[in-house]
Every structure is written in C-alpha cells, then in structure tokens.
Amino acid sequence: MTYAQPFDRIKIRVAAAVFDGDEIGLIHRNKEGRDQYTLPGGNVEPGEPIT
C-alpha cells in the first residue's frame, strides 16, 4: 500500500468579500435545483504567486 505524503492534498483557496455600501457581492449558482451563494474566489494554481 502506498501512503500519501503529509499535506500533498492541501489546496490553497482565496475569497473576497466585496462590499458596496451595505450590499455584498456574491456568486449565485444553481446546483441540482438548489440555489447556492458563495463569495467570489478560486484556487491558487501550482507555481502561482500568492503575494
């Protein structure tokens, strides 16, 4: 059996809370007939700087 190295499956994600006065920007998705709302963001790709 092969064991994974520690932390080789961690993904770095970023998200942003975008405000305009008392409103907040969200991403709207419909998944399997259900509405979902999330903050805008995404994955940091391998080799992509995070600074």
CSV table of C-alpha atoms in Angstrom, one decimal:
chain,number,residue,atom,x,y,z
A,1,MET,CA,0.0,0.0,0.0
A,2,THR,CA,1.3,3.5,-0.9
A,3,TYR,CA,0.7,6.3,1.6
A,4,ALA,CA,0.3,9.9,0.6
A,5,GLN,CA,2.9,12.4,1.8
A,6,PRO,CA,1.7,14.7,4.5
A,7,PHE,CA,0.0,17.8,3.1
A,8,ASP,CA,0.2,16.8,-0.5
A,9,ARG,CA,-3.6,17.2,-0.9
A,10,ILE,CA,-4.0,20.7,0.6
A,11,LYS,CA,-5.4,23.3,-1.8
A,12,ILE,CA,-4.9,27.0,-1.3
A,13,ARG,CA,-8.1,29.0,-2.0
A,14,VAL,CA,-8.7,32.6,-1.9
A,15,ALA,CA,-12.0,34.5,-1.5
A,16,ALA,CA,-13.0,38.1,-1.2
A,17,ALA,CA,-15.9,39.9,0.5
A,18,VAL,CA,-16.8,42.7,-1.9
A,19,PHE,CA,-18.9,45.5,-0.3
A,20,ASP,CA,-20.7,48.4,-2.0
A,21,GLY,CA,-22.3,50.4,0.9
A,22,ASP,CA,-24.5,48.0,2.8
A,23,GLU,CA,-24.6,45.4,-0.1
A,24,ILE,CA,-22.2,42.5,-0.7
A,25,GLY,CA,-21.3,40.8,-3.9
A,26,LEU,CA,-21.9,37.1,-4.1
A,27,ILE,CA,-21.7,34.4,-6.8
A,28,HIS,CA,-25.0,32.7,-7.5
A,29,ARG,CA,-25.1,29.1,-8.7
A,30,ASN,CA,-27.9,26.6,-9.2
A,31,LYS,CA,-26.8,23.1,-8.4
A,32,GLU,CA,-29.2,20.2,-8.6
A,33,GLY,CA,-32.1,22.6,-8.5
A,34,ARG,CA,-30.9,24.3,-5.3
A,35,ASP,CA,-29.7,27.9,-5.1
A,36,GLN,CA,-26.2,28.4,-3.7
A,37,TYR,CA,-24.4,31.7,-2.9
A,38,THR,CA,-20.7,32.0,-2.3
A,39,LEU,CA,-18.0,34.6,-2.1
A,40,PRO,CA,-16.1,35.2,-5.3
A,41,GLY,CA,-12.7,33.4,-5.3
A,42,GLY,CA,-10.9,30.4,-6.6
A,43,ASN,CA,-7.9,28.0,-6.3
A,44,VAL,CA,-4.3,29.1,-6.3
A,45,GLU,CA,-2.7,27.1,-9.1
A,46,PRO,CA,0.7,25.4,-8.6
A,47,GLY,CA,3.5,27.9,-9.2
A,48,GLU,CA,1.2,30.9,-9.0
A,49,PRO,CA,2.5,33.5,-6.6
A,50,ILE,CA,0.3,34.2,-3.5
A,51,THR,CA,1.8,37.5,-2.6
